XYZ file of C-alpha atoms in Angstrom:
729
model
C -172.319 -87.582 -29.715
C -173.309 -84.673 -31.960
C -171.087 -82.419 -29.789
C -167.981 -84.000 -31.303
C -169.119 -83.454 -34.928
C -167.073 -80.189 -35.419
C -163.946 -81.915 -34.171
C -164.455 -84.780 -36.606
C -165.025 -82.347 -39.495
C -161.858 -80.472 -38.644
C -159.832 -83.745 -38.504
C -161.209 -84.830 -41.927
C -160.249 -81.491 -43.536
C -156.810 -81.636 -41.898
C -156.037 -85.017 -43.524
C -154.159 -83.481 -46.456
C -151.889 -81.594 -44.079
C -151.071 -84.852 -42.250
C -150.503 -86.758 -45.485
C -148.460 -84.073 -47.239
C -145.053 -85.302 -45.957
C -145.676 -88.825 -47.218
C -147.961 -88.296 -50.216
C -146.953 -86.348 -53.272
C -150.569 -86.001 -54.390
C -151.592 -84.500 -51.034
C -148.660 -82.101 -51.167
C -149.663 -80.966 -54.675
C -153.265 -80.476 -53.462
C -152.060 -78.323 -50.607
C -149.866 -76.321 -52.943
C -152.801 -75.712 -55.270
C -155.057 -74.677 -52.392
C -152.353 -72.445 -50.881
C -151.608 -70.617 -54.168
C -155.299 -70.251 -54.933
C -156.238 -68.874 -51.541
C -153.075 -67.035 -50.416
C -150.941 -66.609 -53.528
C -151.946 -62.925 -53.832
C -151.100 -62.249 -50.188
C -147.416 -63.200 -50.536
C -145.208 -60.152 -50.616
C -143.204 -59.738 -53.754
C -140.721 -57.254 -52.320
C -139.078 -56.450 -49.012
C -136.020 -57.276 -46.974
C -137.690 -60.097 -45.137
C -138.806 -61.763 -48.408
C -135.206 -61.604 -49.709
C -133.822 -63.186 -46.546
C -136.425 -65.923 -46.488
C -135.882 -66.651 -50.207
C -132.175 -67.025 -49.505
C -132.998 -69.458 -46.724
C -135.050 -71.578 -49.085
C -132.126 -71.614 -51.540
C -129.613 -72.446 -48.771
C -131.523 -75.577 -47.736
C -131.995 -76.635 -51.403
C -135.747 -76.546 -51.081
C -137.731 -77.777 -54.061
C -140.378 -75.116 -53.550
C -140.416 -71.536 -54.644
C -140.735 -68.745 -52.167
C -144.275 -67.977 -53.311
C -145.376 -71.605 -52.803
C -143.692 -71.989 -49.464
C -145.063 -68.728 -48.104
C -148.584 -69.499 -49.335
C -148.424 -72.986 -47.683
C -147.237 -71.340 -44.497
C -150.307 -69.123 -44.482
C -152.569 -72.138 -45.291
C -150.994 -74.144 -42.411
C -151.439 -71.167 -40.062
C -155.079 -70.961 -41.080
C -155.557 -74.695 -40.468
C -153.955 -74.369 -37.106
C -156.086 -71.365 -36.153
C -159.335 -73.233 -37.047
C -158.229 -76.352 -35.158
C -157.110 -74.311 -32.169
C -160.379 -72.399 -32.139
C -162.478 -75.528 -32.025
C -160.114 -77.214 -29.589
C -160.402 -74.212 -27.327
C -164.124 -74.769 -26.938
C -163.561 -78.382 -25.959
C -160.778 -77.438 -23.535
C -163.030 -74.947 -21.711
C -165.937 -77.426 -21.703
C -163.605 -80.070 -20.135
C -162.483 -77.641 -17.462
C -166.035 -76.684 -16.668
C -166.994 -80.390 -16.454
C -164.230 -80.927 -13.934
C -165.329 -77.958 -11.889
C -168.846 -79.359 -11.658
C -167.639 -81.924 -9.144
C -168.927 -81.095 -5.686
C -166.474 -79.888 -3.003
C -167.375 -82.911 -0.811
C -166.354 -85.294 -3.575
C -163.097 -83.405 -4.186
C -162.242 -83.496 -0.446
C -162.820 -87.241 -0.411
C -160.496 -87.668 -3.388
C -157.672 -85.226 -2.576
C -155.104 -85.804 0.179
C -155.588 -83.934 3.450
C -152.885 -81.435 2.540
C -154.834 -80.405 -0.623
C -158.318 -80.054 0.852
C -158.079 -76.302 0.541
C -158.387 -76.710 -3.244
C -161.929 -78.032 -2.822
C -163.112 -74.573 -1.889
C -161.308 -72.920 -4.766
C -162.223 -75.263 -7.616
C -165.900 -74.594 -7.643
C -167.908 -73.945 -10.744
C -169.226 -70.354 -10.634
C -172.781 -69.556 -11.651
C -172.581 -68.411 -15.243
C -175.340 -67.005 -17.305
C -175.820 -68.044 -20.944
C -174.237 -64.810 -22.194
C -171.276 -65.180 -19.853
C -170.819 -68.817 -20.907
C -170.915 -67.749 -24.599
C -168.417 -64.979 -23.974
C -166.097 -67.365 -22.123
C -166.205 -69.944 -24.913
C -165.754 -67.241 -27.613
C -162.754 -65.743 -25.789
C -161.054 -69.111 -25.204
C -161.719 -70.186 -28.785
C -160.301 -66.934 -30.221
C -157.309 -66.919 -27.897
C -156.302 -70.519 -28.589
C -156.968 -70.175 -32.328
C -154.913 -67.015 -32.758
C -152.109 -68.508 -30.617
C -152.093 -71.730 -32.663
C -151.997 -69.861 -35.984
C -149.267 -67.482 -34.954
C -147.193 -70.300 -33.443
C -147.573 -72.431 -36.582
C -146.551 -69.497 -38.807
C -143.484 -68.741 -36.622
C -142.456 -72.357 -36.337
C -142.570 -72.967 -40.074
C -140.230 -70.066 -40.837
C -138.099 -70.827 -37.801
C -137.697 -74.440 -38.845
C -136.427 -73.173 -42.171
C -133.816 -71.096 -40.380
C -132.881 -74.031 -38.179
C -132.327 -76.219 -41.218
C -130.164 -73.593 -42.831
C -128.031 -73.273 -39.707
C -127.723 -77.031 -39.462
C -126.493 -77.269 -43.064
C -124.099 -74.451 -42.349
C -122.575 -76.417 -39.457
C -122.254 -79.559 -41.564
C -120.604 -77.623 -44.334
C -118.105 -76.180 -41.923
C -117.367 -79.622 -40.501
C -116.615 -81.099 -43.927
C -114.886 -78.071 -45.383
C -111.281 -79.073 -44.433
C -111.569 -82.516 -46.028
C -113.279 -81.061 -49.133
C -110.573 -78.491 -49.603
C -107.955 -81.198 -49.170
C -109.635 -83.273 -51.909
C -109.817 -80.270 -54.290
C -106.194 -79.347 -53.509
C -104.968 -82.904 -54.174
C -106.834 -83.190 -57.483
C -105.488 -79.760 -58.562
C -101.961 -80.978 -57.867
C -102.582 -84.039 -60.027
C -103.159 -81.816 -63.050
C -106.945 -82.242 -63.405
C -108.753 -79.195 -64.967
C -110.674 -77.269 -62.327
C -114.158 -77.728 -63.849
C -113.557 -81.489 -63.833
C -112.458 -81.229 -60.200
C -115.761 -79.618 -59.312
C -117.666 -82.287 -61.209
C -115.639 -85.005 -59.481
C -116.337 -83.497 -56.113
C -120.032 -83.200 -56.884
C -120.143 -86.853 -57.851
C -118.712 -87.829 -54.479
C -120.984 -85.720 -52.195
C -121.913 -88.892 -50.283
C -118.278 -89.196 -49.313
C -117.392 -85.565 -48.551
C -120.653 -84.336 -47.125
C -122.526 -81.107 -47.362
C -119.651 -79.023 -48.706
C -119.586 -81.326 -51.766
C -123.380 -81.130 -52.014
C -122.993 -77.348 -52.113
C -120.507 -77.604 -54.986
C -122.946 -79.926 -56.781
C -125.376 -76.967 -57.050
C -122.706 -74.950 -58.920
C -121.998 -77.886 -61.167
C -125.746 -78.203 -62.067
C -125.809 -74.480 -62.780
C -122.880 -74.947 -65.161
C -124.161 -78.071 -66.891
C -127.930 -77.357 -67.059
C -128.324 -73.606 -66.764
C -125.345 -72.720 -68.998
C -123.522 -70.551 -66.377
C -119.792 -70.143 -66.713
C -117.659 -71.474 -63.894
C -116.939 -68.052 -62.320
C -120.603 -67.006 -62.270
C -121.598 -70.398 -60.807
C -119.075 -70.091 -57.988
C -120.014 -66.515 -57.229
C -123.680 -67.524 -57.183
C -122.806 -70.322 -54.815
C -120.997 -67.905 -52.451
C -124.157 -65.790 -52.186
C -126.531 -68.668 -51.449
C -124.579 -70.924 -49.134
C -125.675 -70.965 -45.462
C -122.061 -71.212 -44.311
C -120.147 -67.984 -43.955
C -116.826 -69.831 -44.039
C -117.713 -71.602 -47.266
C -119.041 -68.378 -48.760
C -115.765 -66.656 -48.027
C -113.839 -69.591 -49.536
C -115.974 -69.487 -52.712
C -115.579 -65.724 -53.063
C -111.831 -65.896 -52.785
C -111.707 -68.898 -55.116
C -113.624 -66.949 -57.761
C -111.139 -64.047 -57.369
C -108.186 -66.391 -57.745
C -109.674 -68.019 -60.817
C -110.409 -64.643 -62.337
C -106.945 -63.230 -61.672
C -105.081 -66.243 -63.082
C -103.111 -66.912 -59.877
C -101.976 -70.380 -58.892
C -104.980 -72.384 -57.704
C -102.850 -75.003 -55.967
C -101.057 -72.395 -53.868
C -104.364 -70.824 -52.815
C -105.853 -74.211 -51.917
C -102.728 -75.163 -50.014
C -103.098 -72.035 -47.903
C -106.795 -72.575 -47.364
C -106.247 -76.233 -46.398
C -103.726 -75.286 -43.720
C -106.088 -72.580 -42.479
C -109.104 -74.826 -42.203
C -107.011 -77.559 -40.553
C -106.038 -75.041 -37.869
C -109.696 -74.008 -37.576
C -110.636 -77.643 -37.191
C -108.213 -77.980 -34.256
C -109.615 -74.800 -32.695
C -113.147 -76.115 -33.141
C -112.084 -79.359 -31.531
C -110.934 -77.450 -28.458
C -114.225 -75.623 -28.290
C -116.104 -78.825 -28.866
C -114.275 -80.588 -26.039
C -115.060 -77.711 -23.708
C -118.708 -77.978 -24.668
C -118.627 -81.763 -24.055
C -116.998 -81.155 -20.686
C -119.777 -78.764 -19.739
C -122.435 -81.202 -20.965
C -120.846 -84.076 -18.993
C -120.941 -82.055 -15.764
C -124.503 -80.977 -16.570
C -125.516 -84.598 -17.237
C -124.193 -85.742 -13.846
C -125.967 -82.864 -12.071
C -129.308 -82.948 -13.881
C -129.727 -86.598 -14.932
C -128.040 -88.434 -12.062
C -127.879 -86.281 -8.905
C -131.208 -84.443 -9.325
C -133.261 -87.653 -9.868
C -131.482 -89.233 -6.910
C -132.357 -86.300 -4.611
C -135.960 -86.279 -5.910
C -136.263 -90.059 -5.388
C -134.898 -89.791 -1.826
C -137.324 -86.960 -0.925
C -140.315 -88.789 -2.430
C -139.399 -92.052 -0.695
C -139.085 -90.398 2.698
C -142.400 -88.638 2.115
C -144.019 -91.913 1.167
C -142.549 -93.836 4.053
C -143.771 -91.181 6.498
C -147.235 -91.596 4.977
C -147.387 -87.987 3.917
C -148.942 -89.073 0.626
C -148.823 -91.856 -1.931
C -145.584 -91.147 -3.806
C -145.370 -94.429 -5.610
C -147.170 -93.193 -8.784
C -144.797 -90.161 -9.018
C -141.801 -92.460 -8.471
C -142.969 -94.869 -11.110
C -143.474 -91.990 -13.561
C -139.948 -90.800 -12.831
C -138.337 -94.246 -13.134
C -140.158 -95.648 -16.122
C -140.798 -92.519 -18.214
C -138.944 -89.340 -17.070
C -135.454 -90.751 -16.689
C -135.508 -92.841 -19.947
C -137.068 -90.057 -22.035
C -134.670 -87.425 -20.580
C -131.694 -89.622 -21.379
C -132.921 -90.344 -24.893
C -133.344 -86.592 -25.493
C -129.835 -85.960 -24.157
C -128.316 -88.700 -26.434
C -130.146 -87.237 -29.496
C -128.806 -83.813 -28.653
C -125.291 -85.195 -28.239
C -125.599 -87.007 -31.579
C -126.668 -83.768 -33.272
C -123.659 -81.853 -32.044
C -121.149 -84.706 -32.312
C -122.218 -85.859 -35.723
C -119.023 -86.817 -37.472
C -118.618 -86.982 -41.173
C -119.721 -90.412 -42.174
C -118.391 -91.188 -45.598
C -120.514 -93.448 -47.743
C -120.622 -94.349 -51.379
C -122.938 -95.535 -54.072
C -123.040 -99.256 -54.699
C -120.396 -100.201 -57.231
C -120.494 -103.468 -59.152
C -116.859 -104.371 -58.535
C -117.035 -107.932 -57.338
C -114.177 -110.005 -58.736
C -116.547 -112.721 -59.948
C -118.560 -110.062 -61.731
C -115.413 -108.719 -63.334
C -114.536 -112.170 -64.540
C -117.992 -112.632 -66.013
C -118.039 -109.179 -67.635
C -118.576 -110.729 -71.025
C -121.954 -112.280 -70.070
C -123.329 -109.635 -67.754
C -126.174 -107.465 -69.122
C -125.386 -103.906 -70.090
C -128.860 -102.584 -70.582
C -128.902 -101.086 -67.063
C -128.495 -97.268 -67.055
C -125.543 -97.553 -64.659
C -123.714 -100.276 -66.478
C -120.225 -99.381 -67.638
C -118.832 -102.700 -68.888
C -119.318 -104.010 -72.372
C -120.907 -107.418 -72.759
C -123.915 -109.288 -73.930
C -127.217 -107.493 -73.526
C -130.186 -109.278 -71.985
C -132.406 -110.637 -74.727
C -135.618 -108.569 -75.161
C -138.981 -109.967 -74.140
C -139.666 -112.626 -71.559
C -137.512 -115.533 -70.702
C -139.750 -118.119 -72.285
C -140.400 -116.722 -75.716
C -137.859 -114.048 -76.331
C -135.098 -114.379 -78.786
C -131.550 -113.142 -78.205
C -129.667 -110.744 -80.378
C -126.469 -112.390 -79.147
C -126.241 -116.159 -78.971
C -124.288 -117.564 -76.108
C -121.870 -120.444 -75.970
C -122.114 -123.161 -73.429
C -119.858 -121.311 -71.019
C -121.921 -118.110 -71.244
C -119.869 -116.301 -73.939
C -121.021 -115.817 -77.457
C -120.859 -113.991 -80.686
C -123.453 -112.049 -82.619
C -126.477 -113.463 -84.399
C -129.860 -112.391 -85.566
C -133.114 -113.874 -84.220
C -136.726 -113.226 -84.737
C -139.242 -112.491 -82.057
C -142.780 -113.810 -82.232
C -144.138 -117.216 -83.051
C -140.847 -118.404 -84.528
C -138.889 -120.730 -82.356
C -135.778 -119.253 -80.734
C -132.472 -120.928 -81.532
C -130.801 -123.074 -78.850
C -128.148 -120.437 -78.357
C -130.787 -117.916 -77.406
C -132.305 -120.263 -74.836
C -128.842 -120.809 -73.442
C -128.275 -117.042 -73.125
C -131.617 -116.566 -71.383
C -130.851 -119.471 -69.051
C -127.429 -118.038 -68.188
C -128.923 -114.629 -67.340
C -131.565 -116.304 -65.114
C -128.826 -118.192 -63.304
C -126.909 -115.004 -62.732
C -129.986 -113.150 -61.451
C -130.787 -116.037 -59.083
C -127.218 -116.110 -57.845
C -127.180 -112.370 -57.239
C -130.425 -112.560 -55.243
C -128.994 -115.065 -52.752
C -125.335 -114.107 -52.916
C -125.578 -111.947 -49.684
C -127.066 -114.902 -47.790
C -124.429 -117.317 -49.108
C -121.615 -114.896 -48.147
C -123.071 -114.400 -44.669
C -123.358 -118.109 -43.985
C -120.059 -119.152 -45.586
C -118.070 -116.724 -43.463
C -120.029 -115.783 -40.282
C -116.991 -114.391 -38.516
C -116.422 -111.874 -41.292
C -120.164 -111.029 -41.266
C -120.121 -110.299 -37.561
C -116.876 -108.371 -37.859
C -118.215 -106.137 -40.591
C -121.731 -105.698 -39.212
C -122.140 -106.176 -35.442
C -125.894 -105.518 -35.764
C -126.243 -109.092 -37.027
C -125.608 -110.257 -33.480
C -128.859 -108.584 -32.372
C -130.816 -110.462 -35.032
C -129.628 -113.705 -33.481
C -129.416 -112.936 -29.757
C -132.617 -110.891 -29.330
C -134.960 -113.749 -30.355
C -132.930 -116.134 -28.219
C -133.193 -113.775 -25.275
C -136.974 -113.486 -25.653
C -137.258 -117.271 -26.073
C -135.190 -117.901 -22.901
C -137.551 -115.579 -20.933
C -140.558 -117.447 -22.236
C -139.184 -120.952 -21.587
C -137.893 -120.117 -18.109
C -141.051 -118.283 -17.073
C -143.565 -120.867 -18.351
C -143.087 -123.501 -15.614
C -143.520 -120.767 -12.940
C -146.559 -119.439 -14.721
C -148.117 -122.962 -15.039
C -147.552 -123.618 -11.312
C -148.727 -120.159 -10.242
C -145.345 -119.197 -8.722
C -144.387 -116.585 -11.273
C -143.810 -113.280 -9.507
C -142.503 -109.991 -10.800
C -139.162 -110.517 -9.003
C -138.677 -113.872 -10.615
C -139.620 -112.494 -14.029
C -137.166 -109.590 -13.427
C -134.324 -112.063 -12.923
C -135.053 -113.806 -16.234
C -135.419 -110.495 -18.092
C -132.225 -108.963 -16.738
C -130.188 -112.079 -17.444
C -131.519 -112.165 -21.002
C -130.738 -108.449 -21.405
C -127.207 -109.007 -20.204
C -126.832 -111.807 -22.756
C -128.143 -109.731 -25.657
C -126.359 -106.432 -24.789
C -123.194 -108.211 -23.696
C -122.885 -110.195 -26.890
C -123.410 -107.115 -28.958
C -120.933 -105.176 -26.834
C -118.212 -107.782 -27.381
C -118.647 -107.851 -31.188
C -119.010 -104.080 -31.410
C -115.833 -103.544 -29.420
C -113.934 -105.908 -31.676
C -115.315 -104.075 -34.699
C -114.351 -100.698 -33.243
C -110.821 -101.867 -32.475
C -110.432 -103.250 -35.939
C -111.550 -99.995 -37.475
C -109.196 -98.054 -35.183
C -106.264 -100.310 -36.132
C -107.001 -99.965 -39.786
C -107.293 -96.146 -39.664
C -104.084 -95.971 -37.600
C -102.243 -97.820 -40.389
C -103.645 -95.647 -43.219
C -101.140 -92.753 -42.939
C -98.161 -95.160 -43.034
C -99.679 -96.957 -46.042
C -100.128 -93.713 -47.952
C -96.665 -92.411 -47.026
C -95.013 -95.576 -48.291
C -97.084 -95.545 -51.430
C -96.098 -91.919 -52.030
C -92.421 -92.663 -51.486
C -92.405 -95.533 -53.971
C -94.293 -93.390 -56.500
C -91.854 -90.545 -56.058
C -89.014 -92.994 -56.818
C -90.392 -93.374 -60.355
C -92.551 -96.481 -60.070
C -96.043 -96.554 -61.569
C -99.149 -96.847 -59.443
C -99.403 -100.610 -60.060
C -95.754 -101.147 -59.288
C -96.177 -99.118 -56.124
C -98.993 -101.448 -54.951
C -96.737 -104.433 -55.550
C -93.877 -102.923 -53.524
C -96.073 -101.721 -50.627
C -97.927 -105.043 -50.428
C -94.585 -106.688 -49.437
C -94.004 -104.329 -46.518
C -95.329 -104.471 -42.982
C -98.494 -102.360 -42.573
C -99.942 -103.885 -39.430
C -103.744 -104.288 -39.616
C -103.715 -103.426 -43.330
C -101.419 -106.281 -44.363
C -104.086 -108.834 -45.386
C -106.211 -106.337 -47.294
C -103.277 -104.702 -49.140
C -102.119 -108.134 -50.207
C -105.631 -108.901 -51.463
C -105.518 -105.640 -53.383
C -102.311 -106.666 -55.098
C -103.707 -110.182 -55.753
C -106.616 -108.580 -57.586
C -104.224 -106.574 -59.733
C -102.128 -109.689 -60.436
C -105.248 -111.531 -61.649
C -106.039 -108.845 -64.191
C -108.349 -106.459 -62.348
C -107.628 -102.827 -63.160
C -106.143 -100.697 -60.418
C -109.260 -98.585 -59.893
C -111.531 -101.644 -59.463
C -108.975 -103.217 -57.129
C -109.022 -100.054 -55.018
C -112.799 -100.030 -54.900
C -112.830 -103.655 -53.783
C -110.235 -102.711 -51.160
C -112.619 -99.958 -49.996
C -115.616 -102.291 -49.876
C -113.836 -104.860 -47.721
C -112.694 -102.347 -45.119
C -115.645 -99.920 -45.235
C -114.230 -97.120 -43.035
C -114.628 -93.343 -43.535
C -110.884 -92.754 -43.896
C -110.388 -95.572 -46.402
C -113.443 -94.384 -48.408
C -112.090 -90.829 -48.670
C -108.597 -92.074 -49.507
C -109.701 -94.473 -52.227
C -111.998 -91.860 -53.747
C -109.073 -89.402 -53.880
C -106.572 -91.841 -55.350
C -108.987 -93.305 -57.940
C -109.901 -89.851 -59.219
C -106.271 -88.637 -59.191
C -105.230 -91.642 -61.233
C -107.451 -90.458 -64.131
C -105.449 -87.234 -64.350
C -101.896 -88.476 -63.942
C -99.819 -91.463 -62.968
C -97.638 -89.253 -60.739
C -99.825 -89.077 -57.650
C -97.106 -88.849 -54.983
C -98.220 -85.339 -53.885
C -101.838 -86.471 -53.806
C -100.862 -89.351 -51.553
C -98.953 -87.041 -49.185
C -101.965 -84.800 -48.862
C -104.200 -87.832 -48.172
C -101.763 -89.093 -45.575
C -101.644 -85.717 -43.809
C -105.444 -85.527 -43.802
C -105.718 -89.051 -42.344
C -103.056 -88.296 -39.712
C -104.853 -85.019 -38.663
C -108.173 -86.838 -38.413
C -106.639 -89.585 -36.257
C -104.920 -87.058 -34.027
C -108.151 -85.149 -33.383
C -109.986 -88.380 -32.527
C -107.231 -89.500 -30.190
C -107.257 -86.169 -28.386
C -110.993 -86.271 -27.976
C -110.860 -89.756 -26.537
C -108.189 -88.723 -24.042
C -110.141 -85.662 -22.943
C -113.350 -87.574 -22.500
C -111.819 -90.348 -20.412
C -112.073 -88.112 -17.320
C -115.770 -87.643 -17.804
C -116.392 -91.286 -18.429
C -114.867 -91.931 -15.025
C -117.175 -89.229 -13.569
C -120.234 -90.927 -15.073
C -119.159 -94.278 -13.586
C -118.541 -92.742 -10.171
C -121.866 -90.885 -10.230
C -123.646 -94.106 -10.975
C -121.821 -95.814 -8.100
C -122.983 -93.028 -5.756
C -126.508 -93.445 -7.104
C -126.344 -97.183 -6.469
C -124.943 -96.721 -2.922
C -127.707 -94.309 -1.875
C -130.455 -96.388 -3.367
C -129.008 -99.535 -1.790
C -128.829 -97.760 1.610
C -132.471 -96.726 1.316
C -133.379 -100.332 0.419
C -131.171 -102.146 2.956
C -130.949 -99.789 5.907
C -133.854 -97.404 5.994
C -136.729 -99.614 4.890
C -135.890 -102.742 6.968
C -135.691 -100.620 10.143
C -139.126 -99.022 9.728
C -141.517 -99.714 12.622
C -144.168 -102.309 11.768
C -147.196 -103.613 13.607
C -144.953 -106.084 15.430
C -142.671 -103.297 16.557
C -145.292 -100.847 17.814
C -144.743 -99.601 21.423
C -146.699 -101.190 24.223
C -148.934 -98.209 24.572
C -150.496 -98.967 21.238
C -150.147 -97.298 17.860
C -149.033 -93.757 17.656
C -152.097 -91.584 17.194
C -151.636 -88.653 14.835
C -148.343 -87.295 13.673
C -146.397 -88.059 10.472
C -145.478 -91.612 11.533
C -149.023 -92.718 12.447
C -149.547 -94.660 9.223
C -146.005 -95.826 8.620
C -146.818 -99.497 9.181
C -149.203 -99.417 6.201
C -146.503 -98.452 3.721
C -145.979 -100.955 0.809
C -142.311 -101.721 1.492
C -142.123 -104.355 -1.290
C -143.255 -101.899 -3.883
C -140.534 -99.434 -2.937
C -137.864 -102.137 -2.996
C -138.939 -103.259 -6.461
C -139.050 -99.667 -7.671
C -135.398 -99.191 -6.394
C -134.288 -102.241 -8.342
C -135.941 -101.065 -11.588
C -134.677 -97.513 -11.201
C -131.118 -98.766 -10.821
C -131.441 -100.903 -13.935
C -132.869 -98.070 -16.003
C -130.148 -95.669 -14.769
C -127.423 -98.218 -15.576
C -128.516 -98.658 -19.167
C -129.032 -94.936 -19.698
C -125.685 -93.920 -18.180
C -123.882 -96.577 -20.216
C -125.364 -95.377 -23.542
C -124.622 -91.749 -22.705
C -121.037 -92.659 -21.778
C -120.612 -94.264 -25.233
C -122.120 -91.310 -27.103
C -120.085 -88.818 -25.111
C -116.774 -90.612 -25.033
C -116.696 -92.329 -28.436
C -119.354 -90.541 -30.450
C -121.666 -93.566 -30.820
C -124.427 -95.133 -28.800
C -123.258 -98.509 -30.155
C -119.990 -98.070 -28.327
C -121.984 -97.470 -25.145
C -123.166 -101.037 -25.110
C -120.048 -102.151 -23.239
C -120.566 -99.486 -20.610
C -124.225 -100.360 -20.269
C -123.315 -104.046 -19.855
C -120.796 -103.261 -17.100
C -123.162 -100.916 -15.196
C -126.116 -103.233 -15.600
C -124.072 -106.167 -14.294
C -122.955 -104.098 -11.262
C -126.511 -102.984 -10.500
C -127.908 -106.495 -10.800
C -125.134 -108.000 -8.639
C -125.590 -105.377 -5.933
C -129.335 -106.074 -5.610
C -128.731 -109.789 -5.877
C -126.564 -109.761 -2.776
C -128.500 -107.185 -0.826
C -130.547 -108.656 2.106
């Protein structure tokens, strides 16, 4: 027991390192220890220091170069100590294994591996030799661990910078379109930058990069040109750096910013199309590689192992189980994660906005003491609900005037009690409003959030398995094959239900985004004819816009009932909740602050939406071929596995089919009658199910950019696999 004391001590001292990512106090402690112990070792000059400092700035790290470098040395030291101690235990474990006698190893190993029994023998080591061996292994593993940790920490920083650079490049075209549109609306350029920085959740990393320049202007006192030039030097994207450099030159020379942005927008749109072509070629290569590595290779490996096992050349069932239950799922998960990292599309989001129509109608009684509140109204009375007095007495309907009240032992007036009561009612209503909305319109809830289906169907599926299995379990007739039937049927119910709702959701989003360019074009045409923005909404609401008709009419209804145009647009955005609509509404709402003539802005938004839709449609068409290849490869996989299960295994010689001369003595087929045929059949069934689900999810990620959309492919392939084994003899 005392032999494990050094390992326990190392684990205890390594606790701050493990807690640093989740505990601010542990992170501060590590920073203090690092600066105290290694702060003087950090180089203050040098080309490498400059490059690494720029990397830290490009990933927007909250640590200085000196702190990060000192922590890196501290982590490397921790790793070296842990590796040194672990090296002693590794060598001790190997020596313990080698102490097994050759006779015991021969009895354990298969006949083909008996030669290892003579090789794996513990040599006679003196005390000095044993000490030298432990010292060498400890030093080797310790140095290797420290060097690897040091390299990985700096390499991870470089990887993060490159990842941010790719995301900036992906969002650059839309960001430039937004800046160009606002510049055409007449908004001053500093305000354009602040508006873009405020919408970085919508426009991605390029907007986040601009937010750094805005902070430098607002908090550090830099002028706009200096902030943009500083941004160009520190961004991890070469393309964005070039754009910022040229933008600073244009601003300094006094040239037309709109003309420059127009040129840049056209250029980046062409670059986006070129990147789409390269991306499609990469996806094509990955699709071919997936079929070869993740479908064909496991199939060949399974076939070889099955034949070896059936010929009694060794027990291959453990290897096959490892392949079916661990290797294939984990490899597919890794492939999907990689696909998601390279196919990550710009997902526009937004901060929560209090734009509910009921809230707008009750603006006079909503509290305004929240930091984000923008409406005027009655403030929440100070103090608790029971004994606090209100500064603003409320009428019976929640409105009120202004009155004074005392706080303390004095009784609060009835109006104050009424105000407190109204606020409590509003708080209670807001806490349960989401549940009330979900239950009052479940179709809309499912349409907007298909994940809700899983919350309902997954417990039902598990309950069905339990209820159907219990009678068999009670009677002692529950077998793995019977349980498999119940589990697969429940999985088909859960995945199939989600697939149906997800596909309806996807088609709705596709129909809405297909109608957005027409909506913007019509809105621009009416605005160009001289109508105001509000009048343009009225005119467009009466036209035919396909999937957008109901929502545009709701938008106009909001305006008719007195909601301002910006709030009506934000409500329109919340109801639809698509990336294209979010970017469009953000653009229009901000352009309206600068000018009522936003026709050119609408044209730019329409072109951007049309370009985005065209690129998505082209990708979908290109990937259709590879979806067919994935389906065909799975069919081939199923045919071969089914042939092994239905043709090869049933025709194996058994004890009843042994020749009259008696069992075959010796040779590869001497023990073929002892093979566990049922185990192989069950393994084929499970392997087919696992491959069906994995291939379906990969098909969705590859063809439509989302694992969720792979649910329908997984349902189809899982149904085919289950039906094939259901009808096999």
